[in-house]
Each structure stands twice: as structure tokens, then as C-alpha cells.
Coordinates of C-alpha atoms in Angstrom, one line a residue:
M600 CA 104.9 97.0 232.6
T601 CA 101.4 96.7 232.8
S602 CA 99.2 96.3 229.5
P603 CA 95.5 96.0 229.9
R604 CA 94.0 94.0 227.1
T605 CA 92.2 96.5 224.9
T606 CA 90.6 94.4 222.2
P607 CA 87.9 91.7 222.9
P608 CA 89.0 88.3 224.3
R609 CA 87.5 86.4 221.4
P610 CA 89.0 82.9 220.8
A611 CA 91.8 83.0 218.4
L612 CA 90.1 80.7 215.8
E613 CA 87.3 83.4 215.7
W614 CA 89.1 86.4 215.7
L615 CA 91.8 85.1 213.0
A616 CA 88.7 84.5 210.5
D617 CA 88.9 88.3 210.1
A618 CA 92.4 89.1 210.4
V619 CA 94.4 91.2 207.5
L620 CA 97.9 90.5 208.8
Y621 CA 100.8 93.1 208.3
Q622 CA 104.4 92.3 208.8
I623 CA 106.7 94.7 210.4
Y624 CA 110.4 94.5 209.8
P625 CA 110.9 96.6 213.1
Q626 CA 114.3 98.2 212.3
S627 CA 113.2 99.2 208.8
F628 CA 109.5 100.9 209.4
A629 CA 110.1 104.1 211.6
D630 CA 112.7 105.6 213.4
S631 CA 111.8 108.0 216.0
N632 CA 115.1 108.8 217.7
G633 CA 117.1 109.6 214.7
D634 CA 119.7 106.7 215.3
G635 CA 119.0 105.1 211.6
I636 CA 117.4 101.9 213.1
G637 CA 113.4 101.9 213.3
D638 CA 112.0 101.5 217.0
F639 CA 108.7 100.9 218.7
A640 CA 107.9 104.8 219.0
G641 CA 108.3 104.9 215.5
I642 CA 105.9 102.2 214.9
E643 CA 103.5 103.7 217.2
A644 CA 103.7 106.9 215.4
K645 CA 102.6 105.4 212.1
L646 CA 99.6 103.1 213.6
D647 CA 97.2 105.5 212.1
H648 CA 98.4 104.5 208.6
L649 CA 97.8 100.5 209.3
A650 CA 94.4 101.7 210.8
W651 CA 93.6 103.5 208.0
L652 CA 94.3 100.9 205.5
G653 CA 92.3 98.4 207.4
V654 CA 94.9 96.0 209.0
N655 CA 93.8 94.6 211.8
T656 CA 97.0 92.4 213.1
V657 CA 100.5 92.9 213.0
W658 CA 103.6 90.7 213.4
F659 CA 107.0 91.9 214.4
N660 CA 110.0 90.3 213.4
P661 CA 112.0 89.1 216.5
C662 CA 112.4 92.5 218.7
F663 CA 114.2 90.5 221.8
A664 CA 117.7 91.4 223.2
S665 CA 120.2 89.9 220.5
P666 CA 123.7 90.5 219.3
F667 CA 122.1 90.6 215.8
D668 CA 124.5 88.1 213.9
D669 CA 120.7 87.2 212.2
A670 CA 118.8 90.3 212.5
G671 CA 117.7 89.5 215.8
Y672 CA 116.9 85.9 215.1
D673 CA 119.7 85.5 217.4
V674 CA 118.1 85.8 220.7
S675 CA 120.0 86.4 223.9
D676 CA 117.3 87.3 226.4
Y677 CA 113.5 86.2 225.5
L678 CA 112.2 88.3 228.2
S679 CA 113.6 91.9 227.2
V680 CA 113.3 93.7 224.1
A681 CA 116.5 94.9 222.2
P682 CA 117.7 98.3 223.2
R683 CA 117.6 99.3 219.8
Y684 CA 113.8 99.3 219.7
G685 CA 113.1 100.7 223.2
T686 CA 112.2 99.2 226.3
N687 CA 109.7 96.6 227.4
D688 CA 107.6 99.4 228.7
D689 CA 107.7 101.3 225.0
L690 CA 106.4 97.9 223.6
A691 CA 103.4 97.7 226.3
R692 CA 102.8 101.5 225.1
L693 CA 103.0 100.4 221.5
V694 CA 100.6 97.3 222.0
D695 CA 98.0 99.7 224.0
A696 CA 97.9 102.1 221.4
A697 CA 97.4 99.4 218.8
G698 CA 94.6 97.9 220.8
R699 CA 92.9 101.4 220.9
R700 CA 92.8 101.0 217.1
G701 CA 91.6 97.7 216.9
I702 CA 94.9 96.3 216.0
R703 CA 96.3 93.1 217.6
V704 CA 100.0 92.5 217.9
L705 CA 102.0 89.0 217.6
L706 CA 105.6 88.8 218.2
D707 CA 108.1 86.5 216.6
L708 CA 108.9 83.4 218.8
V709 CA 112.3 82.1 218.0
A710 CA 111.8 78.4 219.3
G711 CA 114.6 76.5 218.1
H712 CA 117.8 78.0 218.9
T713 CA 119.1 81.2 220.7
S714 CA 122.4 83.2 220.3
D715 CA 125.7 81.6 221.1
R716 CA 125.8 84.5 223.8
H717 CA 122.4 83.4 225.5
P718 CA 123.4 83.0 228.9
W719 CA 121.7 79.4 228.7
F720 CA 124.4 78.5 226.1
T721 CA 127.4 80.1 227.8
A722 CA 126.4 78.0 230.9
S723 CA 126.2 74.9 228.6
A724 CA 129.3 75.6 227.2
N725 CA 131.0 75.1 230.6
D726 CA 128.8 72.2 232.2
P727 CA 128.8 69.0 230.7
S728 CA 125.9 67.8 232.7
D729 CA 123.5 70.6 231.1
H730 CA 121.6 69.4 228.0
R731 CA 119.7 72.6 227.1
Y732 CA 121.6 72.2 223.6
I733 CA 122.6 69.3 221.5
W734 CA 126.4 68.5 222.4
A735 CA 128.5 65.7 221.0
D736 CA 131.4 64.8 223.2
T737 CA 133.9 63.2 220.5
A738 CA 137.1 63.8 219.2
E739 CA 136.0 64.7 215.6
A740 CA 133.0 67.2 215.1
P741 CA 130.0 65.5 213.5
Q742 CA 128.9 66.9 210.3
G743 CA 127.3 70.3 210.8
F744 CA 128.6 70.5 214.6
V745 CA 130.9 73.5 215.8
A746 CA 133.6 73.4 218.2
S747 CA 132.9 74.4 221.7
H748 CA 133.2 77.9 222.9
G749 CA 133.8 77.3 226.6
T750 CA 135.6 74.6 228.6
R751 CA 133.3 71.7 227.7
P752 CA 134.8 69.6 225.5
G753 CA 133.2 68.6 222.1
F754 CA 130.9 70.1 219.6
Y755 CA 127.5 71.8 219.6
Q756 CA 124.8 71.5 216.8
P757 CA 123.6 74.9 215.2
N758 CA 120.1 75.3 213.8
F759 CA 121.1 77.9 211.3
F760 CA 124.3 80.1 211.5
E761 CA 127.3 79.0 213.7
S762 CA 126.1 81.6 216.3
Q763 CA 122.6 80.1 216.7
P764 CA 123.1 76.7 218.8
A765 CA 120.2 74.3 218.4
L766 CA 117.9 74.2 221.8
N767 CA 117.8 70.5 222.7
F768 CA 114.2 69.2 222.1
G769 CA 115.3 65.7 222.0
H770 CA 116.1 63.0 219.1
A771 CA 113.0 60.8 217.6
R772 CA 115.4 58.2 216.9
M773 CA 118.1 56.7 218.6
D774 CA 121.6 55.9 217.2
P775 CA 124.2 53.8 218.7
A776 CA 126.6 55.7 216.6
E777 CA 125.6 59.1 217.9
P778 CA 125.6 58.4 221.8
W779 CA 124.9 62.1 222.6
R780 CA 121.3 61.9 221.1
L781 CA 118.6 62.4 224.1
P782 CA 114.8 61.2 223.8
V783 CA 112.3 64.0 223.6
D784 CA 111.4 63.6 227.5
A785 CA 114.9 63.8 228.8
E786 CA 115.7 66.6 231.1
G787 CA 117.2 69.0 228.7
P788 CA 114.1 68.8 226.4
R789 CA 111.6 68.8 229.3
A790 CA 113.4 72.0 230.3
N791 CA 113.1 73.8 226.8
R792 CA 109.6 72.8 226.4
Q793 CA 108.7 74.4 229.7
A794 CA 110.9 77.5 228.9
L795 CA 108.6 78.1 226.0
R796 CA 105.6 78.0 228.1
E797 CA 107.1 80.4 230.4
I798 CA 108.2 82.9 227.5
M799 CA 104.8 82.9 225.7
D800 CA 102.9 83.2 229.3
H801 CA 105.1 86.3 230.1
W802 CA 104.4 88.2 226.7
L803 CA 100.6 87.1 226.7
A804 CA 100.0 88.4 229.9
L805 CA 101.5 91.7 229.3
G806 CA 99.0 92.3 226.3
L807 CA 100.5 90.5 223.1
S808 CA 98.0 88.5 221.1
G809 CA 100.0 85.7 219.9
F810 CA 103.1 84.6 218.0
R811 CA 104.3 83.8 214.9
V812 CA 106.8 80.7 215.5
D813 CA 110.3 80.8 213.7
M814 CA 111.2 77.4 212.1
A815 CA 108.6 75.7 213.7
A816 CA 109.2 72.5 212.1
S817 CA 112.8 72.0 213.4
L818 CA 112.7 71.5 217.2
V819 CA 113.0 67.5 217.5
K820 CA 115.6 66.3 215.4
D821 CA 116.0 63.1 213.2
D822 CA 112.1 63.1 213.3
P823 CA 110.5 61.3 210.4
G824 CA 107.4 63.2 209.3
H825 CA 107.7 65.4 212.0
A826 CA 105.8 63.1 214.2
E827 CA 107.4 64.0 217.8
T828 CA 107.7 67.7 216.9
V829 CA 103.9 67.7 216.2
K830 CA 103.3 65.9 219.6
L831 CA 105.4 68.8 221.1
W832 CA 103.3 71.4 219.4
R833 CA 100.1 69.9 220.1
E834 CA 101.0 69.6 223.8
L835 CA 101.8 73.5 223.8
R836 CA 98.4 73.9 221.9
G837 CA 96.5 72.3 224.7
W838 CA 98.3 74.5 227.5
L839 CA 97.8 77.8 225.4
D840 CA 93.9 76.9 224.7
A841 CA 93.4 76.1 228.7
E842 CA 95.6 79.4 229.8
H843 CA 95.2 81.8 227.0
P844 CA 92.4 80.7 224.5
Q845 CA 92.4 84.3 222.9
A846 CA 96.1 83.9 221.9
A847 CA 97.0 82.7 218.5
L848 CA 100.0 80.6 217.3
L849 CA 101.1 80.9 213.8
S850 CA 103.8 79.0 212.3
E851 CA 106.6 79.4 209.9
W852 CA 106.7 75.9 208.6
G853 CA 105.5 76.2 205.1
D854 CA 103.2 73.1 205.1
P855 CA 99.9 73.8 206.4
A856 CA 98.6 70.3 206.1
T857 CA 101.1 69.3 208.7
S858 CA 101.5 72.3 211.0
V859 CA 97.8 73.2 211.5
P860 CA 97.1 69.5 212.5
A861 CA 100.1 69.9 214.8
G862 CA 98.2 72.7 216.8
F863 CA 99.1 75.9 214.9
H864 CA 96.0 78.4 214.2
A865 CA 97.4 79.1 210.8
D866 CA 100.8 78.4 208.6
F867 CA 101.9 80.5 205.7
F868 CA 102.6 79.4 202.3
L869 CA 106.4 80.0 202.3
Q870 CA 109.3 80.2 199.8
F871 CA 110.4 76.6 201.7
G872 CA 108.6 73.8 202.9
S873 CA 106.2 70.9 202.1
D874 CA 107.7 68.3 200.1
N875 CA 108.3 70.8 197.1
D876 CA 110.5 73.3 198.9
G877 CA 107.9 76.1 198.8
L878 CA 107.1 75.8 195.3
F879 CA 103.3 76.5 195.8
L880 CA 104.2 80.2 196.8
R881 CA 106.8 80.5 194.3
S882 CA 104.6 79.4 191.2
L883 CA 102.7 82.6 192.1
W884 CA 105.3 85.3 192.5
N885 CA 109.1 84.1 192.1
N886 CA 110.4 85.6 188.7
F887 CA 114.0 84.3 189.6
T888 CA 115.1 87.6 190.6
G889 CA 115.9 89.0 194.0
T890 CA 116.4 86.2 196.4
V891 CA 117.2 83.1 194.3
S892 CA 118.4 79.7 195.8
E893 CA 120.6 77.8 193.6
Q894 CA 118.7 74.7 194.1
W895 CA 115.1 75.8 192.8
E896 CA 114.4 75.0 189.3
P897 CA 113.4 78.0 187.1
Q898 CA 109.8 78.4 186.5
A899 CA 107.8 81.2 185.1
P900 CA 105.3 82.4 188.1
Y901 CA 101.7 82.6 187.4
F902 CA 101.9 86.5 187.9
D903 CA 104.0 86.8 184.8
A904 CA 103.5 89.4 182.3
E905 CA 104.2 87.1 179.4
G906 CA 101.6 84.6 180.5
K907 CA 104.1 81.7 180.8
G908 CA 103.0 80.8 184.1
S909 CA 100.0 78.5 185.4
P910 CA 98.0 78.7 188.7
R911 CA 97.6 75.0 188.8
T912 CA 100.6 74.3 190.8
F913 CA 99.2 76.8 193.5
L914 CA 95.6 75.7 193.3
D915 CA 96.6 72.0 193.5
G916 CA 98.8 73.0 196.7
W917 CA 96.0 75.0 198.5
R918 CA 93.1 72.7 197.7
A919 CA 95.4 69.6 199.3
A920 CA 96.1 71.9 202.4
S921 CA 92.7 73.2 202.7
D922 CA 91.5 69.8 202.6
A923 CA 93.8 68.6 205.5
V924 CA 93.1 71.5 207.5
G925 CA 89.5 71.6 207.2
D926 CA 88.0 74.0 209.9
A927 CA 91.0 73.5 212.4
G928 CA 92.7 76.8 211.4
F929 CA 93.9 78.6 208.5
L930 CA 96.3 79.1 205.3
S931 CA 98.0 82.4 205.2
L932 CA 99.3 83.7 201.8
P933 CA 101.8 86.6 201.7
T934 CA 102.7 89.1 199.5
A935 CA 106.4 88.8 200.3
N936 CA 108.4 88.5 203.6
H937 CA 111.9 89.3 205.2
D938 CA 113.3 86.3 203.5
F939 CA 111.7 86.4 200.1
S940 CA 111.7 89.1 197.4
R941 CA 108.9 91.7 197.2
L942 CA 106.3 91.5 194.6
A943 CA 107.6 94.4 192.9
C944 CA 111.0 92.7 191.8
G945 CA 113.0 92.5 188.9
P946 CA 111.0 92.8 185.5
R947 CA 107.6 93.0 187.5
T948 CA 106.2 96.6 187.0
A949 CA 103.9 98.7 189.3
E950 CA 101.3 97.9 186.6
Q951 CA 101.2 94.5 187.5
L952 CA 100.7 94.9 191.3
P953 CA 97.2 95.7 191.3
A954 CA 96.0 92.2 189.7
A955 CA 98.1 90.6 192.6
F956 CA 96.6 92.1 195.3
A957 CA 92.9 91.7 193.9
F958 CA 93.8 88.1 193.9
Q959 CA 95.4 87.9 197.1
L960 CA 92.9 89.7 199.1
T961 CA 90.1 87.8 197.7
W962 CA 91.6 84.2 198.0
P963 CA 90.2 82.0 201.0
T964 CA 93.5 82.6 202.9
L965 CA 94.5 84.9 205.4
P966 CA 96.4 87.9 203.6
A967 CA 99.8 88.9 205.0
I968 CA 100.7 92.2 203.5
Y969 CA 104.6 92.6 204.0
Y970 CA 105.2 96.3 205.0
G971 CA 105.7 98.6 202.0
D972 CA 104.1 96.3 199.5
E973 CA 100.9 98.2 199.7
I974 CA 102.4 101.0 198.1
G975 CA 104.7 99.0 195.7
M976 CA 108.1 99.2 197.5
R977 CA 110.3 97.3 195.3
Y978 CA 113.3 94.9 196.1
V979 CA 116.5 96.7 195.9
P980 CA 119.1 94.9 194.4
G981 CA 123.1 95.0 194.9
L982 CA 123.3 95.5 198.6
P983 CA 126.0 94.4 201.0
D984 CA 125.4 91.8 203.4
H985 CA 123.9 93.3 206.7
E986 CA 123.2 91.3 209.7
G987 CA 123.6 87.8 208.2
S988 CA 121.2 88.9 205.1
R989 CA 123.1 87.0 202.6
L990 CA 122.3 83.4 202.1
G991 CA 123.8 82.4 198.8
P992 CA 125.3 84.0 195.7
R993 CA 121.8 85.3 194.3
Y994 CA 120.1 85.0 197.6
N995 CA 120.4 88.6 199.6
R996 CA 117.5 89.1 202.1
A997 CA 118.8 92.9 202.4
G998 CA 117.0 93.8 199.2
S999 CA 113.7 93.1 201.0
R1000 CA 114.1 94.8 204.0
T1001 CA 114.9 98.5 203.0
P1002 CA 113.4 101.6 204.9
M1003 CA 109.9 102.0 204.5
Q1004 CA 109.2 104.8 202.3
W1005 CA 106.7 107.3 204.0
D1006 CA 107.3 110.7 201.9
D1007 CA 109.7 112.5 199.7
S1008 CA 111.6 114.3 202.7
A1009 CA 115.3 112.9 203.6
N1010 CA 115.4 109.3 203.7
A1011 CA 111.9 108.7 202.4
G1012 CA 110.6 110.0 205.8
F1013 CA 111.9 107.0 207.4
S1014 CA 114.6 108.5 209.6
T1015 CA 116.5 111.9 210.3
A1016 CA 119.7 110.4 210.6
P1017 CA 122.4 110.7 208.1
A1018 CA 122.0 108.6 205.2
D1019 CA 125.2 106.5 205.8
R1020 CA 123.8 105.8 209.6
L1021 CA 120.6 103.9 208.3
Y1022 CA 120.1 100.5 209.1
L1023 CA 119.9 100.1 205.1
P1024 CA 120.1 102.3 202.3
V1025 CA 116.4 103.9 201.1
D1026 CA 115.7 102.7 197.5
P1027 CA 117.7 105.0 195.5
D1028 CA 115.2 105.2 192.5
P1029 CA 113.7 108.7 192.5
D1030 CA 110.7 107.4 191.3
R1031 CA 110.4 105.3 194.4
P1032 CA 106.6 105.1 195.6
T1033 CA 105.6 106.8 199.0
V1034 CA 102.7 106.6 201.4
A1035 CA 102.1 110.5 201.1
A1036 CA 102.1 110.6 197.5
Q1037 CA 99.7 107.6 197.2
R1038 CA 97.4 108.7 199.9
A1039 CA 96.8 111.8 197.7
D1040 CA 96.2 109.8 194.6
S1041 CA 92.9 108.0 194.7
G1042 CA 94.0 105.8 191.7
S1043 CA 97.1 104.8 193.6
L1044 CA 97.6 101.1 194.5
L1045 CA 97.4 102.1 198.3
H1046 CA 94.0 103.2 197.9
L1047 CA 93.1 99.9 195.7
V1048 CA 94.6 98.0 198.6
R1049 CA 92.6 99.8 201.3
R1050 CA 89.4 99.0 199.3
L1051 CA 89.8 95.8 198.6
I1052 CA 90.6 95.3 202.4
A1053 CA 87.4 97.1 203.2
L1054 CA 85.6 94.7 200.8
R1055 CA 86.8 91.7 202.3
K1056 CA 85.8 92.8 205.7
A1057 CA 82.2 93.6 204.4
T1058 CA 81.9 90.5 202.5
P1059 CA 82.3 87.4 204.5
E1060 CA 82.0 85.3 201.5
L1061 CA 85.2 87.1 200.4
G1062 CA 87.3 85.5 203.7
P1063 CA 88.9 82.5 204.6
T1064 CA 85.9 80.4 204.9
G1065 CA 83.7 81.3 201.9
S1066 CA 83.4 78.4 199.3
T1067 CA 85.7 78.8 196.0
E1068 CA 84.9 77.3 192.7
V1069 CA 87.2 77.7 190.1
L1070 CA 85.7 78.2 186.7
H1071 CA 89.0 78.8 184.5
A1072 CA 92.5 77.9 185.6
G1073 CA 94.4 79.9 183.2
Y1074 CA 94.6 83.5 182.0
P1075 CA 92.3 84.8 183.0
L1076 CA 91.9 82.9 186.6
V1077 CA 88.1 83.1 187.2
H1078 CA 86.6 81.8 190.3
V1079 CA 83.3 82.2 192.4
R1080 CA 83.4 82.9 196.1
G1081 CA 80.4 82.2 198.4
G1082 CA 78.4 81.3 195.3
R1083 CA 77.9 85.0 194.9
Y1084 CA 81.0 86.9 194.1
L1085 CA 83.2 86.5 190.7
V1086 CA 86.7 87.3 191.0
V1087 CA 88.6 87.7 187.6
V1088 CA 92.5 88.3 187.4
N1089 CA 94.7 88.6 184.5
P1090 CA 98.3 88.7 185.4
R1091 CA 99.5 89.1 181.6
H1092 CA 99.8 92.0 179.7
E1093 CA 97.8 90.7 176.7
P1094 CA 94.1 90.6 177.1
T1095 CA 92.2 87.6 177.2
E1096 CA 88.7 86.2 177.6
A1097 CA 86.8 83.3 179.2
A1098 CA 83.2 82.2 179.8
A1099 CA 81.1 83.8 182.5
P1100 CA 78.7 81.9 184.8
T1101 CA 76.2 84.7 184.0
D1102 CA 75.0 87.0 181.1
T1103 CA 75.9 90.1 183.5
A1104 CA 77.3 91.0 186.8
T1105 CA 77.5 94.0 189.2
P1106 CA 81.1 95.1 189.4
L1107 CA 82.3 96.1 192.9
E1108 CA 86.1 96.6 192.0
T1109 CA 87.3 96.5 188.5
S1110 CA 90.0 97.7 186.3
G1111 CA 89.8 96.4 182.6
V1112 CA 87.6 93.6 183.1
T1113 CA 83.8 93.4 181.6
V1114 CA 81.1 90.6 182.2
R1115 CA 78.5 90.8 179.2
D1116 CA 76.4 88.2 177.4
G1117 CA 78.0 85.7 179.2
R1118 CA 81.4 86.5 178.5
I1119 CA 84.3 87.8 180.3
D1120 CA 86.9 90.1 178.9
A1121 CA 89.9 91.1 180.5
A1122 CA 92.4 93.6 179.6
G1123 CA 96.1 92.9 179.9
F1124 CA 96.9 93.1 183.8
G1125 CA 93.0 93.7 184.4
Y1126 CA 91.3 92.1 187.5
G1127 CA 87.5 92.5 188.6
I1128 CA 85.4 91.6 191.4
F1129 CA 81.8 91.3 190.6
A1130 CA 78.5 90.4 192.5
L1131 CA 76.4 87.8 190.8

């Protein structure tokens, strides 16, 4: 498999500044062979949609060989792709085709655990001298440990589900009561650190542009402040800068103030992470429908039609993270992800989505669009558990993983398979949005997202490094980017007003917002971007 590099070899920190990320859940994007599951050839056939939209960086959820107990996050071979998606050569062709359109491709690296069917684990379960995983040779299972599957006595520690044994990167602290703990420089942890280099080197040499690292904070155990995990990632970043300076390393950490100084080029605000368990992101979007963790305290999000939320929680978190990160990397703000509700969820209606995108695509973070959000696909409730999607009584990730809605043909154009063979059911709503219908309507959300992306690309001040001055932190949210561009969003259905920094402003992309005589008037769900 060979894949000549088709994008300029700019350093990662340089090209990421221009990135508009798009997350593809591969099994749900486009099915080329009619088996009901999305694949690489299907994605390749839809690259023109992404190029038209203006996306220049995509990341795929794990596409490595797997028994799919957790939708691919249980890897059984890091160097081969899962047959459901095609072959390594199919991936190479996809990467080349994307590169010809100016689109970089990132893979999802599951660094902290494997499948219990990975050869490393089956060997370790039968060899007491193997320390690639965390084993306790005790008469009773320590809390959270699982009984051995092989001839080796004792118990292993999983990282998430029982079928995902944690790779051993050592413990930051020793404990006489737990003699199985190994230091971070023991043989097993050293072998695992080397394996991460070999995996990354393999895929980067074949044309990939970097990785989004799953559960990046989870590697070293009993690690106060993640101090040893930070050292590990700094070491790997040093190697990456020396060997692959153009490759990006993004983390699923949810705490950019920690993860970017740890060596990642960027980190996402997530529904978990930091000291407040993801409250910064949830305070924007989460309306307590869709994916709901029982430990979350109900709180109206800022993007709330009744106007009961506040942007201050997010603004405070963003400011603190920005100050900690400085120019060492980037913060990324997603619309949603495979583990979290879509923007269109529960009572949030289609007319509320434009203001959300006007905010997300002009805020000084890397925008990450979850597939289908650009047309307003909704979180589909009531689905059965599928490939480990259900995490709690009200937390079923399947609702955010349904097939992409391309047109009004069978299965919304996702697949020619019978409906009962699809990876997940298509949204049954007869009014579900589709790419084809919205492409034909210049007033659609899809066209707005395209225009906002184009405006962002043409206007560096709207990117991640432009200055941001918040003038009004309420309804509406009013801020100035780069000293030259006024942005106004009003997520509630009632009209509102605020003082403007100037008597008049030139509209660039607006709906329901006017600036005159030093005053801003914003209609319900209005938004506006103006040149000052």
C-alpha cells in the first residue's frame, strides 16, 4: 500500500490554524456495496460534498480490525483496517482522493486499551511474565478488575467495557497493598510506548495526517494531576515533531488547559473532562434530552429557546483554557460527537440551528462539525443498544450514530441494503432533512454553513487566533473579532437588544439582526456577522 503525500507538508500547528474539522462515523456515512454498513469507498464517493462544503480536515472514528463490542474502540489489530470498511489499499485510495481535494484525513487512535481478542492480550492471558496489561495475581478481584480469560491466574483491569483490557503504561504511585503496580519505566509500559510510535509511524508513512487520540488522559494509572501521563505525551510529541512535524495530534481529553501543554496540538471541549465533567460544552448545547448522564445536574443551556441559560460558564472556561494554552495549540468546539447528542435534539428545532452555527463557526476555536449536523440531522430517540451504544438508562449513543441522510431515495440514500440490514435505522421522520433537498435550497442550513465556512476562511480574524472582545454576555451574545468584525447571536425565541460599538456596521451574513444608531436589535433566533 503506497500513498504519495498530496497536501503541502506544512507544520501541524500552521495548517491546523486553518482547519475546519468534520467527524465521520464510518459505518453510518455512506455504504458502497449494499451490506448496510458504511465503508471507505462510500466515503470516497461523497468527498465532493465535503469539498463543496469547505471542510479541509476529517477524522474517522476507529476503522481498525475489531470484534465491535464497542463500535471499533476495541481494537484487535492496529495495523489493519476492519473488513467491513474495505482494505488498507481502499483507505490509501480514500486518503489520496481526499488529498486531491485539499482534505486531510486523521485516524482515531485508541491508545489506552485493546480488545480482549487482540493477540497481545491473548498472549498476556497465558503468560504470567507478560506485563503489557495490568494484572493482579490475587485470590479475589480488586475493584473493577475482571477474571483472566486464559491460563494465567488472577484478574486484569479494563479501561471501559470488560472486553477492553487496559494497556499497562505503569502507575504513577506505588502501593504495597497492590504489588502488581509497575512504574512507568518498567518493561511492559516501555513496550507499549514504543508500540504507539510504531502504530503512528505506520499510518503516517502511508499518507495520513495525524490522529485524534481516544481517552488520552487514561494511560498512566493513579496519576494525580495526570503528571506522568503528561510526561508520556510530551515524549511522544517530541518524537512526532522530529519524525513527522506535519502530523497533528488531537486529544479526547476534554481539558485543553492540561492536554495542550502535555503535547497535543489541540483538544476538544467535550461532554466530560476538566474538573466540572464537561460543563463548559454542556452549558452551550445540552438540553437534557438525548444522551443524559445521571450524574449531570440539570441546567438550561445557553442555546435555549426560552432564554434560561447563560454563556458565562462557557466563556469562563474558554478564557481560562485559552490563557493556559497560549500559542502552543488550539481548542476545538464540536457541534456534537458520536458519544453526545446532536444539536438537533429534543425540543431544539431547525430554526434554532443557524444561530448555533453562526456562533460555532466564528468563535476562536477549531470548529468540528459532526457528520449530518450541517443539514440539521436529529438525535433519534428510542433505538436499541447497538455495539455497546448504551451507557446508562438515559444515555444511548446510537441516537447520534444513525445513517447520513443524502436524499429522499430508499434509506435516505445511505445504502441499497434492505432496511432491516442497516447498521442503524434511518431517522423515520418523514420530514427528515437531506443533503439533496438542502443543496437545492439556497436558504437552507447547509448553504448557511457553507457560507460561514467560506467567510471564516476568507477572514483570518474569525479564526482561532483572532482577538475576541465580549461586549455583552447574555441574550444576545455580542463580541468583536480581531477588532474589525461584530458577531451577534440570539439563541432564544424572544427578540432582544444590546448596545453596539458603532453607529452602523456592514452586514456580511445576517438573519434578523440590525445595527443602527449605536444599537443592536436581534429577532428571535437571529444572528449577524458585520464588518465594523
